[in-house]
């Protein structure tokens, strides 16, 4: 019998292993069978890690065989997990889907990755992404795009497109992505899965290749809110290797999940709903979600974030500025691709970088170095930092009398592969709703609420909380998830299930 990951949640997998109904090895084989059945079409994986998976699975099976009690068996025992390919894991390459790191072997473990494995996760592979996390469609990968399991002609979103598609297609149960301006939430919305960006500092960034250090945060993808909470439980917490990780008392994020929405003060961010480029089906799904919350007993009101619309402009200065500095280390000497026949050291730098980086990485580096250059620094970088402060204040005002803010996750559903790749500005618009959250360091989750009336593709709703309010955000997300009762199984999986 082949285990179907689309039919099991993480707690169900653990319980079945504990009862002896399944072994962790059989569950891992279920992941590999699905990968074999569809990843030639989805292309979510850069690398499949059978040996690592079996080593972890065998540890779990040995524990069960030697009579481990329910308390002793770790919370995600035997659960197939996979990681965006910008996270280091010894025994794998960490390529960032870039030619410049195509053969880079991990020499240490990313903290969040190590914690998920320590919690019992079975690592099945590394996942495709936009090169260095620059993008919203996974089309900027040097290894070719990932395809959306809901419609293989469409993008899965990005930059963590592989992480979203792998969960959607049942090739892994929980995956990790990174989110600098929306790269967890937007692909979560496009692929119809739950996807969370935790508060800045909640999860260690150690071992995740940096894009923009003041914005980056690692977070989970899963089919359900409960699994998202379990994954966050496993990965969060202070890490001596990341000075920006925050020391907070332990919280169990599953604790309040079933408390319902009654009494929650929810603010619909109305001034951002009428922006140009917002699909009518996304707007109507957002209003429907707000009405559902009201019906569940939440206090639903309107709120404005007047400066959030400047988030995109500020982000495309601050993000590239930090990226240009972070990417300076890829110089052909210390890491990655090096030209064979350099004339001198400058020639080596210039040609190794020109050959190694793709067009979007080059664009970001140029934007960033320009914005930081003497004479332009105040006009661009300084101004963008001021805009960031104004956005932070907007959020503080909004959270003074709201527990959760509600917006769409992205203005449209998944677009066609190739549709926006020639127009970087149109692509950048995918993140209008998500970027302000990174600039302010808040937490937010994208919850799939159904298929759009026109596109018949998944629509995601973003629920935003203030700093360290993951508990209340997940509680609201769970209430919404239960009320919409959306079946997250994509057509590709139904087709495979019908054949089995
Ligand atoms: N799409 C945005 C960008 O291209 C956000 C990417 C991210 O969050 N890593 O920068």
mmCIF file with all atom_site columns, C-alpha atoms in Angstrom, residues 24-151:
data_model
loop_
_atom_site.group_PDB
_atom_site.id
_atom_site.type_symbol
_atom_site.label_atom_id
_atom_site.label_alt_id
_atom_site.label_comp_id
_atom_site.label_asym_id
_atom_site.label_entity_id
_atom_site.label_seq_id
_atom_site.pdbx_PDB_ins_code
_atom_site.Cartn_x
_atom_site.Cartn_y
_atom_site.Cartn_z
_atom_site.occupancy
_atom_site.B_iso_or_equiv
_atom_site.pdbx_formal_charge
_atom_site.auth_seq_id
_atom_site.auth_comp_id
_atom_site.auth_asym_id
_atom_site.auth_atom_id
_atom_site.pdbx_PDB_model_num
ATOM 1   C CA . UNK A 1 24  ? 7.998  6.283  9.241   1.00 0.00 ? 24  UNK A CA 1
ATOM 2   C CA . UNK A 1 25  ? 9.772  4.552  6.352   1.00 0.00 ? 25  UNK A CA 1
ATOM 3   C CA . UNK A 1 26  ? 6.455  3.759  4.667   1.00 0.00 ? 26  UNK A CA 1
ATOM 4   C CA . UNK A 1 27  ? 5.393  7.379  5.071   1.00 0.00 ? 27  UNK A CA 1
ATOM 5   C CA . UNK A 1 28  ? 8.684  8.580  3.545   1.00 0.00 ? 28  UNK A CA 1
ATOM 6   C CA . UNK A 1 29  ? 8.141  6.146  0.677   1.00 0.00 ? 29  UNK A CA 1
ATOM 7   C CA . UNK A 1 30  ? 4.701  7.730  0.215   1.00 0.00 ? 30  UNK A CA 1
ATOM 8   C CA . UNK A 1 31  ? 6.416  11.074 -0.301  1.00 0.00 ? 31  UNK A CA 1
ATOM 9   C CA . UNK A 1 32  ? 8.889  9.571  -2.771  1.00 0.00 ? 32  UNK A CA 1
ATOM 10  C CA . UNK A 1 33  ? 6.124  7.782  -4.675  1.00 0.00 ? 33  UNK A CA 1
ATOM 11  C CA . UNK A 1 34  ? 4.241  11.055 -5.106  1.00 0.00 ? 34  UNK A CA 1
ATOM 12  C CA . UNK A 1 35  ? 7.420  12.862 -6.111  1.00 0.00 ? 35  UNK A CA 1
ATOM 13  C CA . UNK A 1 36  ? 8.022  10.187 -8.740  1.00 0.00 ? 36  UNK A CA 1
ATOM 14  C CA . UNK A 1 37  ? 4.411  10.344 -9.908  1.00 0.00 ? 37  UNK A CA 1
ATOM 15  C CA . UNK A 1 38  ? 4.251  14.072 -10.500 1.00 0.00 ? 38  UNK A CA 1
ATOM 16  C CA . UNK A 1 39  ? 7.421  16.058 -9.935  1.00 0.00 ? 39  UNK A CA 1
ATOM 17  C CA . UNK A 1 40  ? 8.470  15.716 -13.556 1.00 0.00 ? 40  UNK A CA 1
ATOM 18  C CA . UNK A 1 41  ? 5.450  17.961 -14.186 1.00 0.00 ? 41  UNK A CA 1
ATOM 19  C CA . UNK A 1 42  ? 5.475  20.153 -11.051 1.00 0.00 ? 42  UNK A CA 1
ATOM 20  C CA . UNK A 1 43  ? 9.264  20.467 -10.670 1.00 0.00 ? 43  UNK A CA 1
ATOM 21  C CA . UNK A 1 44  ? 9.138  21.554 -7.033  1.00 0.00 ? 44  UNK A CA 1
ATOM 22  C CA . UNK A 1 45  ? 12.311 19.700 -5.993  1.00 0.00 ? 45  UNK A CA 1
ATOM 23  C CA . UNK A 1 46  ? 15.888 20.723 -6.711  1.00 0.00 ? 46  UNK A CA 1
ATOM 24  C CA . UNK A 1 47  ? 17.138 17.664 -4.843  1.00 0.00 ? 47  UNK A CA 1
ATOM 25  C CA . UNK A 1 48  ? 15.493 14.595 -3.306  1.00 0.00 ? 48  UNK A CA 1
ATOM 26  C CA . UNK A 1 49  ? 17.224 13.323 -0.157  1.00 0.00 ? 49  UNK A CA 1
ATOM 27  C CA . UNK A 1 50  ? 16.377 9.636  0.238   1.00 0.00 ? 50  UNK A CA 1
ATOM 28  C CA . UNK A 1 51  ? 19.319 8.753  2.470   1.00 0.00 ? 51  UNK A CA 1
ATOM 29  C CA . UNK A 1 52  ? 18.709 11.609 4.887   1.00 0.00 ? 52  UNK A CA 1
ATOM 30  C CA . UNK A 1 53  ? 15.008 10.771 4.961   1.00 0.00 ? 53  UNK A CA 1
ATOM 31  C CA . UNK A 1 54  ? 15.567 7.103  5.714   1.00 0.00 ? 54  UNK A CA 1
ATOM 32  C CA . UNK A 1 55  ? 18.076 7.950  8.452   1.00 0.00 ? 55  UNK A CA 1
ATOM 33  C CA . UNK A 1 56  ? 15.487 10.166 10.188  1.00 0.00 ? 56  UNK A CA 1
ATOM 34  C CA . UNK A 1 57  ? 12.633 7.738  9.542   1.00 0.00 ? 57  UNK A CA 1
ATOM 35  C CA . UNK A 1 58  ? 14.625 4.838  10.973  1.00 0.00 ? 58  UNK A CA 1
ATOM 36  C CA . UNK A 1 59  ? 15.307 6.814  14.142  1.00 0.00 ? 59  UNK A CA 1
ATOM 37  C CA . UNK A 1 60  ? 11.559 7.282  14.587  1.00 0.00 ? 60  UNK A CA 1
ATOM 38  C CA . UNK A 1 61  ? 10.800 3.633  13.804  1.00 0.00 ? 61  UNK A CA 1
ATOM 39  C CA . UNK A 1 62  ? 13.479 2.485  16.247  1.00 0.00 ? 62  UNK A CA 1
ATOM 40  C CA . UNK A 1 63  ? 11.919 4.619  18.976  1.00 0.00 ? 63  UNK A CA 1
ATOM 41  C CA . UNK A 1 64  ? 8.500  3.090  18.354  1.00 0.00 ? 64  UNK A CA 1
ATOM 42  C CA . UNK A 1 65  ? 9.957  -0.431 18.207  1.00 0.00 ? 65  UNK A CA 1
ATOM 43  C CA . UNK A 1 66  ? 11.682 0.085  21.540  1.00 0.00 ? 66  UNK A CA 1
ATOM 44  C CA . UNK A 1 67  ? 8.367  1.080  23.076  1.00 0.00 ? 67  UNK A CA 1
ATOM 45  C CA . UNK A 1 68  ? 8.499  4.907  23.166  1.00 0.00 ? 68  UNK A CA 1
ATOM 46  C CA . UNK A 1 69  ? 5.534  6.418  25.008  1.00 0.00 ? 69  UNK A CA 1
ATOM 47  C CA . UNK A 1 70  ? 3.309  9.041  23.346  1.00 0.00 ? 70  UNK A CA 1
ATOM 48  C CA . UNK A 1 71  ? 5.141  11.712 25.376  1.00 0.00 ? 71  UNK A CA 1
ATOM 49  C CA . UNK A 1 72  ? 8.557  10.503 24.259  1.00 0.00 ? 72  UNK A CA 1
ATOM 50  C CA . UNK A 1 73  ? 7.791  10.442 20.554  1.00 0.00 ? 73  UNK A CA 1
ATOM 51  C CA . UNK A 1 74  ? 8.534  13.926 19.153  1.00 0.00 ? 74  UNK A CA 1
ATOM 52  C CA . UNK A 1 75  ? 5.584  16.080 17.987  1.00 0.00 ? 75  UNK A CA 1
ATOM 53  C CA . UNK A 1 76  ? 6.241  15.696 14.248  1.00 0.00 ? 76  UNK A CA 1
ATOM 54  C CA . UNK A 1 77  ? 7.555  12.137 14.336  1.00 0.00 ? 77  UNK A CA 1
ATOM 55  C CA . UNK A 1 78  ? 7.705  10.656 10.858  1.00 0.00 ? 78  UNK A CA 1
ATOM 56  C CA . UNK A 1 79  ? 6.260  13.720 9.115   1.00 0.00 ? 79  UNK A CA 1
ATOM 57  C CA . UNK A 1 80  ? 7.809  14.332 5.651   1.00 0.00 ? 80  UNK A CA 1
ATOM 58  C CA . UNK A 1 81  ? 9.314  17.809 5.507   1.00 0.00 ? 81  UNK A CA 1
ATOM 59  C CA . UNK A 1 82  ? 11.258 19.723 2.840   1.00 0.00 ? 82  UNK A CA 1
ATOM 60  C CA . UNK A 1 83  ? 13.114 23.009 2.632   1.00 0.00 ? 83  UNK A CA 1
ATOM 61  C CA . UNK A 1 84  ? 13.484 25.938 0.305   1.00 0.00 ? 84  UNK A CA 1
ATOM 62  C CA . UNK A 1 85  ? 16.874 25.655 -1.322  1.00 0.00 ? 85  UNK A CA 1
ATOM 63  C CA . UNK A 1 86  ? 18.283 28.710 0.453   1.00 0.00 ? 86  UNK A CA 1
ATOM 64  C CA . UNK A 1 87  ? 18.446 26.785 3.745   1.00 0.00 ? 87  UNK A CA 1
ATOM 65  C CA . UNK A 1 88  ? 21.573 24.829 4.587   1.00 0.00 ? 88  UNK A CA 1
ATOM 66  C CA . UNK A 1 89  ? 21.361 21.170 5.511   1.00 0.00 ? 89  UNK A CA 1
ATOM 67  C CA . UNK A 1 90  ? 24.484 19.027 5.713   1.00 0.00 ? 90  UNK A CA 1
ATOM 68  C CA . UNK A 1 91  ? 24.332 16.304 3.110   1.00 0.00 ? 91  UNK A CA 1
ATOM 69  C CA . UNK A 1 92  ? 22.541 18.546 0.578   1.00 0.00 ? 92  UNK A CA 1
ATOM 70  C CA . UNK A 1 93  ? 23.504 21.285 -1.829  1.00 0.00 ? 93  UNK A CA 1
ATOM 71  C CA . UNK A 1 94  ? 22.224 24.783 -1.050  1.00 0.00 ? 94  UNK A CA 1
ATOM 72  C CA . UNK A 1 95  ? 21.890 26.385 -4.469  1.00 0.00 ? 95  UNK A CA 1
ATOM 73  C CA . UNK A 1 96  ? 19.415 29.275 -3.989  1.00 0.00 ? 96  UNK A CA 1
ATOM 74  C CA . UNK A 1 97  ? 18.351 28.119 -7.495  1.00 0.00 ? 97  UNK A CA 1
ATOM 75  C CA . UNK A 1 98  ? 21.317 30.087 -8.826  1.00 0.00 ? 98  UNK A CA 1
ATOM 76  C CA . UNK A 1 99  ? 24.066 29.043 -11.225 1.00 0.00 ? 99  UNK A CA 1
ATOM 77  C CA . UNK A 1 100 ? 26.550 30.750 -8.922  1.00 0.00 ? 100 UNK A CA 1
ATOM 78  C CA . UNK A 1 101 ? 25.822 28.205 -6.138  1.00 0.00 ? 101 UNK A CA 1
ATOM 79  C CA . UNK A 1 102 ? 24.755 25.278 -8.320  1.00 0.00 ? 102 UNK A CA 1
ATOM 80  C CA . UNK A 1 103 ? 27.372 22.969 -6.754  1.00 0.00 ? 103 UNK A CA 1
ATOM 81  C CA . UNK A 1 104 ? 27.519 24.486 -3.285  1.00 0.00 ? 104 UNK A CA 1
ATOM 82  C CA . UNK A 1 105 ? 27.534 21.787 -0.588  1.00 0.00 ? 105 UNK A CA 1
ATOM 83  C CA . UNK A 1 106 ? 26.044 22.809 2.778   1.00 0.00 ? 106 UNK A CA 1
ATOM 84  C CA . UNK A 1 107 ? 28.728 22.872 5.457   1.00 0.00 ? 107 UNK A CA 1
ATOM 85  C CA . UNK A 1 108 ? 26.387 23.462 8.388   1.00 0.00 ? 108 UNK A CA 1
ATOM 86  C CA . UNK A 1 109 ? 22.679 23.245 9.274   1.00 0.00 ? 109 UNK A CA 1
ATOM 87  C CA . UNK A 1 110 ? 20.160 26.077 9.228   1.00 0.00 ? 110 UNK A CA 1
ATOM 88  C CA . UNK A 1 111 ? 18.690 26.333 12.746  1.00 0.00 ? 111 UNK A CA 1
ATOM 89  C CA . UNK A 1 112 ? 15.024 26.181 11.663  1.00 0.00 ? 112 UNK A CA 1
ATOM 90  C CA . UNK A 1 113 ? 15.773 23.151 9.465   1.00 0.00 ? 113 UNK A CA 1
ATOM 91  C CA . UNK A 1 114 ? 17.625 21.371 12.280  1.00 0.00 ? 114 UNK A CA 1
ATOM 92  C CA . UNK A 1 115 ? 14.782 22.125 14.695  1.00 0.00 ? 115 UNK A CA 1
ATOM 93  C CA . UNK A 1 116 ? 12.110 20.745 12.371  1.00 0.00 ? 116 UNK A CA 1
ATOM 94  C CA . UNK A 1 117 ? 14.134 17.545 11.944  1.00 0.00 ? 117 UNK A CA 1
ATOM 95  C CA . UNK A 1 118 ? 14.766 17.336 15.678  1.00 0.00 ? 118 UNK A CA 1
ATOM 96  C CA . UNK A 1 119 ? 10.986 17.548 16.184  1.00 0.00 ? 119 UNK A CA 1
ATOM 97  C CA . UNK A 1 120 ? 10.698 14.315 14.215  1.00 0.00 ? 120 UNK A CA 1
ATOM 98  C CA . UNK A 1 121 ? 10.460 15.709 10.652  1.00 0.00 ? 121 UNK A CA 1
ATOM 99  C CA . UNK A 1 122 ? 11.779 13.433 7.908   1.00 0.00 ? 122 UNK A CA 1
ATOM 100 C CA . UNK A 1 123 ? 13.695 15.536 5.332   1.00 0.00 ? 123 UNK A CA 1
ATOM 101 C CA . UNK A 1 124 ? 12.702 14.498 1.808   1.00 0.00 ? 124 UNK A CA 1
ATOM 102 C CA . UNK A 1 125 ? 14.403 17.244 -0.195  1.00 0.00 ? 125 UNK A CA 1
ATOM 103 C CA . UNK A 1 126 ? 15.283 20.801 -1.169  1.00 0.00 ? 126 UNK A CA 1
ATOM 104 C CA . UNK A 1 127 ? 12.838 22.973 -3.044  1.00 0.00 ? 127 UNK A CA 1
ATOM 105 C CA . UNK A 1 128 ? 12.942 25.255 -6.058  1.00 0.00 ? 128 UNK A CA 1
ATOM 106 C CA . UNK A 1 129 ? 12.712 29.027 -5.662  1.00 0.00 ? 129 UNK A CA 1
ATOM 107 C CA . UNK A 1 130 ? 13.321 32.274 -7.492  1.00 0.00 ? 130 UNK A CA 1
ATOM 108 C CA . UNK A 1 131 ? 17.066 32.830 -7.632  1.00 0.00 ? 131 UNK A CA 1
ATOM 109 C CA . UNK A 1 132 ? 18.152 34.145 -4.197  1.00 0.00 ? 132 UNK A CA 1
ATOM 110 C CA . UNK A 1 133 ? 14.419 34.654 -3.433  1.00 0.00 ? 133 UNK A CA 1
ATOM 111 C CA . UNK A 1 134 ? 14.087 37.494 -5.967  1.00 0.00 ? 134 UNK A CA 1
ATOM 112 C CA . UNK A 1 135 ? 10.664 37.096 -7.513  1.00 0.00 ? 135 UNK A CA 1
ATOM 113 C CA . UNK A 1 136 ? 6.996  36.208 -7.179  1.00 0.00 ? 136 UNK A CA 1
ATOM 114 C CA . UNK A 1 137 ? 6.633  33.293 -9.585  1.00 0.00 ? 137 UNK A CA 1
ATOM 115 C CA . UNK A 1 138 ? 9.633  30.917 -9.268  1.00 0.00 ? 138 UNK A CA 1
ATOM 116 C CA . UNK A 1 139 ? 10.335 31.716 -12.925 1.00 0.00 ? 139 UNK A CA 1
ATOM 117 C CA . UNK A 1 140 ? 13.625 33.323 -11.914 1.00 0.00 ? 140 UNK A CA 1
ATOM 118 C CA . UNK A 1 141 ? 15.096 29.936 -10.949 1.00 0.00 ? 141 UNK A CA 1
ATOM 119 C CA . UNK A 1 142 ? 18.227 29.011 -12.908 1.00 0.00 ? 142 UNK A CA 1
ATOM 120 C CA . UNK A 1 143 ? 16.810 25.469 -13.026 1.00 0.00 ? 143 UNK A CA 1
ATOM 121 C CA . UNK A 1 144 ? 13.497 26.381 -14.671 1.00 0.00 ? 144 UNK A CA 1
ATOM 122 C CA . UNK A 1 145 ? 10.092 27.226 -13.203 1.00 0.00 ? 145 UNK A CA 1
ATOM 123 C CA . UNK A 1 146 ? 7.939  25.226 -10.798 1.00 0.00 ? 146 UNK A CA 1
ATOM 124 C CA . UNK A 1 147 ? 4.372  24.576 -11.987 1.00 0.00 ? 147 UNK A CA 1
ATOM 125 C CA . UNK A 1 148 ? 1.188  25.147 -9.978  1.00 0.00 ? 148 UNK A CA 1
ATOM 126 C CA . UNK A 1 149 ? -0.586 21.858 -9.070  1.00 0.00 ? 149 UNK A CA 1
ATOM 127 C CA . UNK A 1 150 ? -3.951 23.600 -9.625  1.00 0.00 ? 150 UNK A CA 1
ATOM 128 C CA . UNK A 1 151 ? -3.047 24.363 -13.242 1.00 0.00 ? 151 UNK A CA 1
#
